[in-house]
Structure formats: structure tokens, C-alpha cells
PDB file of C-alpha atoms and ligand atoms in Angstrom:
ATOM      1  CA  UNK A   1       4.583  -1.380   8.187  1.00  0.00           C
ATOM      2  CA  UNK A   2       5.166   2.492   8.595  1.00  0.00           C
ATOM      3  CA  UNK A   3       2.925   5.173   7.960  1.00  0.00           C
ATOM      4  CA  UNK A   4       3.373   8.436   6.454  1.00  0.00           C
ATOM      5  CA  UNK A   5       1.268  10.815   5.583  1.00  0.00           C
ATOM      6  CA  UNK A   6       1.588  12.354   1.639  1.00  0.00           C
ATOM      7  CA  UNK A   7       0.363  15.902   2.163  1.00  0.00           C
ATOM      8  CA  UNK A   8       1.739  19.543   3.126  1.00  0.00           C
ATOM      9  CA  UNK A   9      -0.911  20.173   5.131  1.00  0.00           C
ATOM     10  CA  UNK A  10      -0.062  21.095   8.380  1.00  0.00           C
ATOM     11  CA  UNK A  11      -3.643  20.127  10.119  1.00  0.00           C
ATOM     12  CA  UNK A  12      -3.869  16.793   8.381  1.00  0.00           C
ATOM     13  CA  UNK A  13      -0.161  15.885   9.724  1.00  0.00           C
ATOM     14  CA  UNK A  14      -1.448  17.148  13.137  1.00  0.00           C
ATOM     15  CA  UNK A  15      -4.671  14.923  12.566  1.00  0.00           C
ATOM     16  CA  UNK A  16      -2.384  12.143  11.967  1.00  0.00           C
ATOM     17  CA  UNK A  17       0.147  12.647  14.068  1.00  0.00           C
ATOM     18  CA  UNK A  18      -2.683  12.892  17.066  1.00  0.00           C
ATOM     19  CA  UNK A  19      -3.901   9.647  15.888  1.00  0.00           C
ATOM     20  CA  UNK A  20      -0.791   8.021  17.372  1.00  0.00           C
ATOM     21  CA  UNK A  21       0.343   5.815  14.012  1.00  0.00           C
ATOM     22  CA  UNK A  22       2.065   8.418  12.536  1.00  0.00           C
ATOM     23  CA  UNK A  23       5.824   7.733  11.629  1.00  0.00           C
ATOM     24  CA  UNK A  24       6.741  10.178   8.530  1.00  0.00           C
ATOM     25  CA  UNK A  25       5.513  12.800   6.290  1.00  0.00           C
ATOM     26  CA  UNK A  26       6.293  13.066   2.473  1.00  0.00           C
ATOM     27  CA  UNK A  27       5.897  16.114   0.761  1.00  0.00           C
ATOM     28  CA  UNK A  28       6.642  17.207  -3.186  1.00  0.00           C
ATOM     29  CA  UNK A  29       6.188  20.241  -4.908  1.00  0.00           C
ATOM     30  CA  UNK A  30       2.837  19.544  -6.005  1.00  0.00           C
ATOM     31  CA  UNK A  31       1.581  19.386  -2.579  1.00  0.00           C
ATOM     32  CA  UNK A  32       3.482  22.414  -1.544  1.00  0.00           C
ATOM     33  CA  UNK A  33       1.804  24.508  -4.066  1.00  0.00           C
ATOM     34  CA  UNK A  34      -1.496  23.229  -3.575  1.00  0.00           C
ATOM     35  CA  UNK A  35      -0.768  24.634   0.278  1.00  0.00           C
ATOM     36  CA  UNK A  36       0.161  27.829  -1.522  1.00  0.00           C
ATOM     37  CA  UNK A  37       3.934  27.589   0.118  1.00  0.00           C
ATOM     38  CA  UNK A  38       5.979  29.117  -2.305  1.00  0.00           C
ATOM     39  CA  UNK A  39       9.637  31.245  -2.281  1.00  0.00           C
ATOM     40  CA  UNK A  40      13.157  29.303  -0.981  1.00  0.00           C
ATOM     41  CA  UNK A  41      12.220  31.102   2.329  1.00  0.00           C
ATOM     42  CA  UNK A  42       8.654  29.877   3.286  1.00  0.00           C
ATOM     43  CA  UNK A  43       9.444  26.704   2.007  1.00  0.00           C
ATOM     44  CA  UNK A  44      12.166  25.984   3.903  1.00  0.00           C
ATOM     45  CA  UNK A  45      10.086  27.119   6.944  1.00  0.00           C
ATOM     46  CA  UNK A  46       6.973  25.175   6.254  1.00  0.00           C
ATOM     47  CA  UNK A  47       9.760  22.502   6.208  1.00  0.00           C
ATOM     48  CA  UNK A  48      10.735  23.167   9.550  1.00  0.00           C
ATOM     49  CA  UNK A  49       7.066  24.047  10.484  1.00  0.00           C
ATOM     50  CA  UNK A  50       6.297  20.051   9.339  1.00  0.00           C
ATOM     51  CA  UNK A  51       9.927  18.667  11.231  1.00  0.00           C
ATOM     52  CA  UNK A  52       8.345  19.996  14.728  1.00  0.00           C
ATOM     53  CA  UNK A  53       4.926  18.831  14.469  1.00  0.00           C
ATOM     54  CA  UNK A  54       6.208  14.910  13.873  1.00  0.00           C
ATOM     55  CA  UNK A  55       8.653  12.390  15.251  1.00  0.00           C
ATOM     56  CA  UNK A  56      10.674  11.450  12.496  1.00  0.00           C
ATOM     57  CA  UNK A  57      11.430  11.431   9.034  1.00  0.00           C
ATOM     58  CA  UNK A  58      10.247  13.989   6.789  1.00  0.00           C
ATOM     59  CA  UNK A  59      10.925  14.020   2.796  1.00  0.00           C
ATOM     60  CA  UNK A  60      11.679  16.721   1.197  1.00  0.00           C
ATOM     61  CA  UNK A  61      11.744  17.007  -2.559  1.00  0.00           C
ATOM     62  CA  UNK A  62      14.766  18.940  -4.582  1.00  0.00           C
ATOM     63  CA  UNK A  63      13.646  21.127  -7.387  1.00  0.00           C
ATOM     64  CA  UNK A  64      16.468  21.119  -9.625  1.00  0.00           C
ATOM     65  CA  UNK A  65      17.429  18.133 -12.259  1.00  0.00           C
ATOM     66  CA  UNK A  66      21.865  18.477 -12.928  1.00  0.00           C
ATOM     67  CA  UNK A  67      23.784  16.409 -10.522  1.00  0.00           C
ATOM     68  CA  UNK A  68      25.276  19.487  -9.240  1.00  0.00           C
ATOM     69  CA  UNK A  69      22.841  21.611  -8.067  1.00  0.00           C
ATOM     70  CA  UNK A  70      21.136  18.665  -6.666  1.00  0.00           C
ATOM     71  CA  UNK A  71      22.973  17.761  -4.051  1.00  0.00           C
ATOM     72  CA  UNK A  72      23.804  21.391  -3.222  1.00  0.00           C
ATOM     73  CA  UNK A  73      19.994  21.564  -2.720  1.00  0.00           C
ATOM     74  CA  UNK A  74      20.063  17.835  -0.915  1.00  0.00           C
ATOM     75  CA  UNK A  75      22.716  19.164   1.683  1.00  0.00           C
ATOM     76  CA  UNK A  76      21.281  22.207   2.136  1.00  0.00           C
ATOM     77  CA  UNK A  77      17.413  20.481   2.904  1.00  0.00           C
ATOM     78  CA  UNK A  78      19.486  18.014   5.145  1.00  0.00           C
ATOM     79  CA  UNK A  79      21.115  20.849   7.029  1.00  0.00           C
ATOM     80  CA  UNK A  80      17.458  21.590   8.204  1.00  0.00           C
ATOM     81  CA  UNK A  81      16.637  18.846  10.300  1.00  0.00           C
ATOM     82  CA  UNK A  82      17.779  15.143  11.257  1.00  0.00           C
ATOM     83  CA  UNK A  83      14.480  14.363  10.095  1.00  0.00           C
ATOM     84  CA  UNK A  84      14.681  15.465   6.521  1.00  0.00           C
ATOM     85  CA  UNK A  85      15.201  12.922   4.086  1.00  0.00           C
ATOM     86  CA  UNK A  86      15.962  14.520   0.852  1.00  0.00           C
ATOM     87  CA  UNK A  87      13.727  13.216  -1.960  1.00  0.00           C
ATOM     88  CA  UNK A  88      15.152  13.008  -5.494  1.00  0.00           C
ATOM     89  CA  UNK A  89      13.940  11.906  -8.770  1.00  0.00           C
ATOM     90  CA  UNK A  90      14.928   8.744 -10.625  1.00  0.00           C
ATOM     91  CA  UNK A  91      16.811   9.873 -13.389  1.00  0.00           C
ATOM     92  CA  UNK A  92      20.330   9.320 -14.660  1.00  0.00           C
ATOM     93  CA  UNK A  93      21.918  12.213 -12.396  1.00  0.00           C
ATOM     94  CA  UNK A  94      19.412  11.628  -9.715  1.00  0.00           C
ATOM     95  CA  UNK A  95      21.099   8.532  -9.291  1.00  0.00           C
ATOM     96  CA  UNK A  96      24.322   9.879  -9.256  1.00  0.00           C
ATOM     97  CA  UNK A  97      23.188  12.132  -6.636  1.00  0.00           C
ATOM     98  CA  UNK A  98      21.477   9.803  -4.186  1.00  0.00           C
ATOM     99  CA  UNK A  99      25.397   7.814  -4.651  1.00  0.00           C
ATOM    100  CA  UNK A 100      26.755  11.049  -3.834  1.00  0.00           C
ATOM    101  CA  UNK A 101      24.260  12.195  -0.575  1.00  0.00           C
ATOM    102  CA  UNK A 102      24.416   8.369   0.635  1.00  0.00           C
ATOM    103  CA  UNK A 103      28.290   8.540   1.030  1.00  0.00           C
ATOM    104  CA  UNK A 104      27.688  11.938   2.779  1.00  0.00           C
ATOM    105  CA  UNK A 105      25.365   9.979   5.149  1.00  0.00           C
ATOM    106  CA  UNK A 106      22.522  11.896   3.658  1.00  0.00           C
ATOM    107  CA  UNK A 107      19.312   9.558   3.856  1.00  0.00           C
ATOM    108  CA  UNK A 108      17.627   9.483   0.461  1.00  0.00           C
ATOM    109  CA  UNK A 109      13.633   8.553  -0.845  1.00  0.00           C
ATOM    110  CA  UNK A 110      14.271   7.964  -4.587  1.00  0.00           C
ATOM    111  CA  UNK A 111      10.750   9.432  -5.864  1.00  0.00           C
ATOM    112  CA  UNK A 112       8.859   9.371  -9.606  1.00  0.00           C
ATOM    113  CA  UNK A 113       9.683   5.118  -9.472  1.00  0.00           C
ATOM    114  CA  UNK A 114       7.397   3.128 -12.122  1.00  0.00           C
ATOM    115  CA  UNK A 115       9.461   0.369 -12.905  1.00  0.00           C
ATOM    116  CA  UNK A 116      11.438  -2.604 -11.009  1.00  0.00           C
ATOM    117  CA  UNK A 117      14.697  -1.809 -13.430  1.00  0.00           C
ATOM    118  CA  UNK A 118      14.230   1.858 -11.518  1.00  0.00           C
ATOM    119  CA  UNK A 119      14.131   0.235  -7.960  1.00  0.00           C
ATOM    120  CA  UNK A 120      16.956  -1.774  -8.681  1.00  0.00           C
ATOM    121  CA  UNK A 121      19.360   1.188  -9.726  1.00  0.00           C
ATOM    122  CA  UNK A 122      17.977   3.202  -6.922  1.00  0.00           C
ATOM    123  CA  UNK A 123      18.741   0.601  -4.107  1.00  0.00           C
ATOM    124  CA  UNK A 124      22.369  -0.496  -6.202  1.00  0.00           C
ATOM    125  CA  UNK A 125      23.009   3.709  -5.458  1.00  0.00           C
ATOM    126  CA  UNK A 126      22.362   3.132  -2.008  1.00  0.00           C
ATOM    127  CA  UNK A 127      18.576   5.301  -1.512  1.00  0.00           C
ATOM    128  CA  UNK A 128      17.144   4.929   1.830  1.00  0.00           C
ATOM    129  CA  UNK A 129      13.747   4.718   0.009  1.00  0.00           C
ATOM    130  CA  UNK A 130      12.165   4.150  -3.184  1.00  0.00           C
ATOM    131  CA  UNK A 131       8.642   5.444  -3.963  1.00  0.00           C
ATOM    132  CA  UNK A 132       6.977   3.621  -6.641  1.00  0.00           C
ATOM    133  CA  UNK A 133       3.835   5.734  -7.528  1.00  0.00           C
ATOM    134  CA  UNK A 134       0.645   2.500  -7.816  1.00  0.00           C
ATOM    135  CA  UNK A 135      -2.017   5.102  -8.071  1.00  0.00           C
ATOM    136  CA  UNK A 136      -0.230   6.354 -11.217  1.00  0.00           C
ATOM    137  CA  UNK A 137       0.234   3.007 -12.537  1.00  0.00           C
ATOM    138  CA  UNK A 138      -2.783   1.932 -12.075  1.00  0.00           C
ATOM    139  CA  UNK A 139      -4.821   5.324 -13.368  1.00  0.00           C
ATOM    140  CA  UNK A 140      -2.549   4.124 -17.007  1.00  0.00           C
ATOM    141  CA  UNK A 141      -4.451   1.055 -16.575  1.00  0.00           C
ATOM    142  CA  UNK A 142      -0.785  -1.036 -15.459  1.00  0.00           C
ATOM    143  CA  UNK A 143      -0.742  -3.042 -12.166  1.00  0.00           C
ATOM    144  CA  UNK A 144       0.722  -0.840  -9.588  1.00  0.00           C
ATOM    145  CA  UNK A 145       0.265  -3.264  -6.981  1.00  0.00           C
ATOM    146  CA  UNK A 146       2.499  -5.519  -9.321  1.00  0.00           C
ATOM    147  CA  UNK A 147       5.361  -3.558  -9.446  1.00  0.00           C
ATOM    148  CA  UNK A 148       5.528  -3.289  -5.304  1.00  0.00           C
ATOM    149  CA  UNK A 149       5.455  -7.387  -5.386  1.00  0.00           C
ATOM    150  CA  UNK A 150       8.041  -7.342  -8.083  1.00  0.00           C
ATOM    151  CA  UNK A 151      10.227  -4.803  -6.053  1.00  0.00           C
ATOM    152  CA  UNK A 152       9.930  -7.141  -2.959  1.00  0.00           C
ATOM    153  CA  UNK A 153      10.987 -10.239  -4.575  1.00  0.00           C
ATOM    154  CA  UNK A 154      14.015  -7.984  -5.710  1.00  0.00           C
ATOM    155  CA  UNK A 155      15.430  -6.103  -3.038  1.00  0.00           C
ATOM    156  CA  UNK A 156      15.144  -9.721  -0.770  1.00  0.00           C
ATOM    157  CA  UNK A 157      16.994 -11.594  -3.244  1.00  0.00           C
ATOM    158  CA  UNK A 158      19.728  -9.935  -2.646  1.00  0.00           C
ATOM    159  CA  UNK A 159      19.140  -8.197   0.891  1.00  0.00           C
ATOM    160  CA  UNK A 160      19.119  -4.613  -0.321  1.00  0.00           C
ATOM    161  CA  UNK A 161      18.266  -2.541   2.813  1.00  0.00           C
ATOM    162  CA  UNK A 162      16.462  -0.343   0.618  1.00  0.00           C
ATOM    163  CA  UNK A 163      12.974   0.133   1.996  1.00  0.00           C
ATOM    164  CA  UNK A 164       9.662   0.354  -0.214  1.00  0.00           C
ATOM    165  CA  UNK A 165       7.598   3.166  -0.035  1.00  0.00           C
ATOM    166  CA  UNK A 166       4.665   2.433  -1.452  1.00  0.00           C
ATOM    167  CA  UNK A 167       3.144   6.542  -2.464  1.00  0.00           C
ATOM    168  CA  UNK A 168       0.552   7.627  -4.743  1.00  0.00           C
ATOM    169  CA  UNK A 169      -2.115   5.645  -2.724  1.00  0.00           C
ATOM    170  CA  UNK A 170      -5.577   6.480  -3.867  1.00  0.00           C
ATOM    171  CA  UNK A 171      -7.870   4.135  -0.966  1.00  0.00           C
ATOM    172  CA  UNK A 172      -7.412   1.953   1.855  1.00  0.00           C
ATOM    173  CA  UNK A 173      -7.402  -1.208  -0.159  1.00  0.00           C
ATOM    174  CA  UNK A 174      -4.075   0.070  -1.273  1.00  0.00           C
ATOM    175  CA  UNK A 175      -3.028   0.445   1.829  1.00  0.00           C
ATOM    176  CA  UNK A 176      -4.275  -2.712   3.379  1.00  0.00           C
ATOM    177  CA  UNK A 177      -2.550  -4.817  -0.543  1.00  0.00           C
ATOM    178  CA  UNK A 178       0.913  -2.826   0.257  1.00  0.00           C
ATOM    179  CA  UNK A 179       0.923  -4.866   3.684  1.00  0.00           C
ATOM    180  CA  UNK A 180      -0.382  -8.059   2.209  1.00  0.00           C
ATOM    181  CA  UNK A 181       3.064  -7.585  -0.436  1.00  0.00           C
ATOM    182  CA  UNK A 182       5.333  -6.204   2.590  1.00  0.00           C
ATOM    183  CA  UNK A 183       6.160  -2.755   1.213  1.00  0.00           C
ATOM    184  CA  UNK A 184       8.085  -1.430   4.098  1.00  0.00           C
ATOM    185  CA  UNK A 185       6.308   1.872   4.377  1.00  0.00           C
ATOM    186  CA  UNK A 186       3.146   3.498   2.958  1.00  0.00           C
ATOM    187  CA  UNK A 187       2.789   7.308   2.245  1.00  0.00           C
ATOM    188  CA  UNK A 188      -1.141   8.102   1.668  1.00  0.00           C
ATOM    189  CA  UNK A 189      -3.193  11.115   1.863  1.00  0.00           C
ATOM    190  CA  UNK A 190      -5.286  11.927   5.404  1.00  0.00           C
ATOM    191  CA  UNK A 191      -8.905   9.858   3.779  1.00  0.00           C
ATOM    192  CA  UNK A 192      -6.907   6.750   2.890  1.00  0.00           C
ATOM    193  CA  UNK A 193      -5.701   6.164   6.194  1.00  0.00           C
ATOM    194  CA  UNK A 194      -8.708   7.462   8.009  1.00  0.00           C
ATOM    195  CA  UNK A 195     -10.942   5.153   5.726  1.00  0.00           C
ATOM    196  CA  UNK A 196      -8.995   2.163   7.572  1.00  0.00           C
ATOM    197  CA  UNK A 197     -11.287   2.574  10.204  1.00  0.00           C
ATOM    198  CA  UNK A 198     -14.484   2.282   8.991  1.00  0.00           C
ATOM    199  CA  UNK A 199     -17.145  -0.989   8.707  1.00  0.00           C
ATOM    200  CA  UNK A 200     -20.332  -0.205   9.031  1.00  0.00           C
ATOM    201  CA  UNK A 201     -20.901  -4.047  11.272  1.00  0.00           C
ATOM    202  CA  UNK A 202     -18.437  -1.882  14.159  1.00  0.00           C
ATOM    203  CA  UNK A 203     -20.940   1.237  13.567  1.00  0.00           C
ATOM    204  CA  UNK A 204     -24.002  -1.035  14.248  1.00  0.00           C
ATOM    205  CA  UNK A 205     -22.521  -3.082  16.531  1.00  0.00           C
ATOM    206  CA  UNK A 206     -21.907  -0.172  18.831  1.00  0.00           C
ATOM    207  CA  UNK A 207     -25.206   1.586  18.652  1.00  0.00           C
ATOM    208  CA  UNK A 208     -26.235  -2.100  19.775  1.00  0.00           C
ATOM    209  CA  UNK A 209     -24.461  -2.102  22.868  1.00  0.00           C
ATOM    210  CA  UNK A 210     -24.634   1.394  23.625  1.00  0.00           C
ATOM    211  CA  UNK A 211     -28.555   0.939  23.241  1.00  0.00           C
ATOM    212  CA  UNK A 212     -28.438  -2.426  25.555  1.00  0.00           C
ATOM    213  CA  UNK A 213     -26.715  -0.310  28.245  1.00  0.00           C
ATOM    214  CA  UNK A 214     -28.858   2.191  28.250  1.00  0.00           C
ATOM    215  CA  UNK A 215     -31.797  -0.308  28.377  1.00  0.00           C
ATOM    216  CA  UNK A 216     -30.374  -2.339  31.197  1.00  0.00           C
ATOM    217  CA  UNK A 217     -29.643   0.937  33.367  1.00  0.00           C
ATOM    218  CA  UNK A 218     -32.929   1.958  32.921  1.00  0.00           C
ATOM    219  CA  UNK A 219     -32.080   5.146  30.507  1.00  0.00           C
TER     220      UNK A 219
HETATM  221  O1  G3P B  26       4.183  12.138  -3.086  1.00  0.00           O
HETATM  222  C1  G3P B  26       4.270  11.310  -4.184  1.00  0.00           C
HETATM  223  C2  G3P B  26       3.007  10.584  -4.562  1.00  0.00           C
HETATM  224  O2  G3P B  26       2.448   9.982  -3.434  1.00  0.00           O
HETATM  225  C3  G3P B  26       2.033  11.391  -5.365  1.00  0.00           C
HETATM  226  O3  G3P B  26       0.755  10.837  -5.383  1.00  0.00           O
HETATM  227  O4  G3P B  26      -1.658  11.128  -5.762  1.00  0.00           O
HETATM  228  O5  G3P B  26      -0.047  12.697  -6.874  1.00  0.00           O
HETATM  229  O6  G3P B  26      -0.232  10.339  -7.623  1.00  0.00           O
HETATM  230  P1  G3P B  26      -0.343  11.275  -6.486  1.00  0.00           P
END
């Protein structure tokens, strides 16, 4: 399963990237703002800023809705980088779009995806990925972790090469359920993947042998 990292944060993709597991960033305009990166200008540099710091694959949202201007904005955010995949949202010209950009060999993340019958006409356009959003499900009191399984079963019924990003992760359970289901990739915020680390037997069990060392050596 890949990891990407769902934050503009240029410290925490560092932090991530340094941990050695890192294979993508995603990025929206939420997360932009909340780094204060606003204007064309600085965001197409923070976009470039992100593109150096990490190997591959970097998403990168459009901000307008008409099939037009879309994939004016989707070639332009490709032109960037290799490693931008343009990011667009499932509606009815999105779709149209991520046709469009997949025949340009644009890659594609098909974001804002809360149903199967979404996945399906994402993958049938030809997206690269498909985010569903489980936190958001599941903070509406719906099984987000559902809709992944149901998105599986899909896509390898009929072999779509589609791949399932599984984004609005809230914990490391999430991540750990995604790659019970086999989502493909999961894009989760610096503490989800960091918590992935933690049991407190491996704290105690260190301090244990540290402390026998130390004891043995005569410390
Ligand atoms: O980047 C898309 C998605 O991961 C957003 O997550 O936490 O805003 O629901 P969240």
C-alpha cells in the first residue's frame, strides 16, 4: 500500500518524507489556506516548493467547476511538474474533464468521492485515482470503511486500473482497515501515520532491555 501524506505543510512532508515511507503528497484548497498560501503565484510555487521536497506524485487540486476552465487549469498544474497529478472533483463536468486530461496523458485523482456509483464513473472516465473521503462518511454516521470495500469489489470485477485512495483519514485504525480492504493508497495527515508506531508493550519492552544492559555492563 502507498503512502501519502494529506497536508500543505512543508515540514510535515519533510518529516515524512525523512521517515523513508513516503510515496505522495495530496493537497486541496483547504489545506493550502490553512498554510496561508494564497494568489495563482505562491500557489503555484508552494506547488513546486512540495514537487522538490518528494519523490513522486503530488496532487494538486483545480479551483474552478465548467469543463473548460478545468482542464485549462489541469494542463496548466501538469505543466509544473511530472509529479503533479491534477485533482478534480466528481461532478458531471469533472468527469468530462478527467476523460479529457486522461486522453492528454494527464494523470488524474478524482477527489470529493462518497459513493461506489461515483467510483465507478470516475474509473469508466479513465482517473488515475479516486479519493473516497471515510472520515467524512463516517463523521455523518455512514460506514466509510464500507464504501472502500465496496469500491474494491468493483474496480476488480472488472480490472479497472483505477487505484483507491483512501483520504480523509482521521487515526491509524483507518489506516491499518484501508490495508486490511486493499485500498491501493492512503493519504493521511502527519499524527495518523506517526501514530502507526506506537504500543506502549515496544516502549516498555525497550526500557527493559536498555535497563538489563546497563545492569549487565555494570552502569
Ligand atoms: O484531501 C482530501 C481529504 O483527505 C480531506 O480530509 O480531514 O478534510 O476530511 P478531511
Amino acid at each position: 500500500m502507498k503512502f501519502f501524506i494529506d497536508t500543505a505543510n512543508l515540514d510535515q512532508i519533510k518529516e515524512a518524507h525523512d521517515l523513508g515511507i513516503l510515496d505522495g503528497v495530496t493537497t486541496n484548497p483547504s489545506l493550502m489556506a490553512k498554510e496561508g498560501i494564497t494568489g495563482e503565484a505562491n500557489v503555484i510555487a508552494h506547488y513546486k516548493a512540495i514537487c522538490a521536497i518528494v519523490d513522486a506524485n503530488v496532487s494538486a487540486e483545480v479551483i474552478s467547476t465548467t469543463f473548460e476552465e478545468m482542464i485549462k487549469e489541469g494542463e496548466a498544474l501538469a505543466k509544473l511538474d511530472p509529479k503533479i497529478v491534477v485533482k478534480i472533483p466528481m461532478i458531471k463536468d469533472g468527469v468530462k474533464a478527467i476523460k479529457y486530461l486522461t486522453g492528454k496523458g494527464i494523470r488524474t485523482n478524482c477527489t470529493l468521492i462518497f459513493s461506489a456509483g461515483q467510483a465507478l464513473l470516475a474509473a469508466k472516465a479513465g482517473a488515475s485515482y479516486v479519493s473516497p473521503f471515510l472520515g467524512r462518511l463516517d463523521d455523518i454516521s455512514t460506514d466509510g470503511l464500507q464504501l472502500i470495500e465496496d469500491i474494491r469489489l468493483i474496480f476488480d470485477n472488472y480490472g479497472y486500473p483505477t487505484e483507491i485512495l483512501a483520504a480523509s483519514i482521521r487515526g491509524p485504525l483507518h489506516i491499518v482497515n484501508c490495508a486490511k480492504l486493499g485500498a491501493d493508497v492512503i493519504t493521511a495527515p502527519l499524527a495518523a501515520i506517526t501514530a502507526l508506531l506506537k504500543h506502549p508493550l515496544t516502549d516498555s519492552g525497550l526500557a527493559t532491555f536498555l535497563a538489563d544492559h546497563a545492569k549487565a555492563s555494570g552502569k
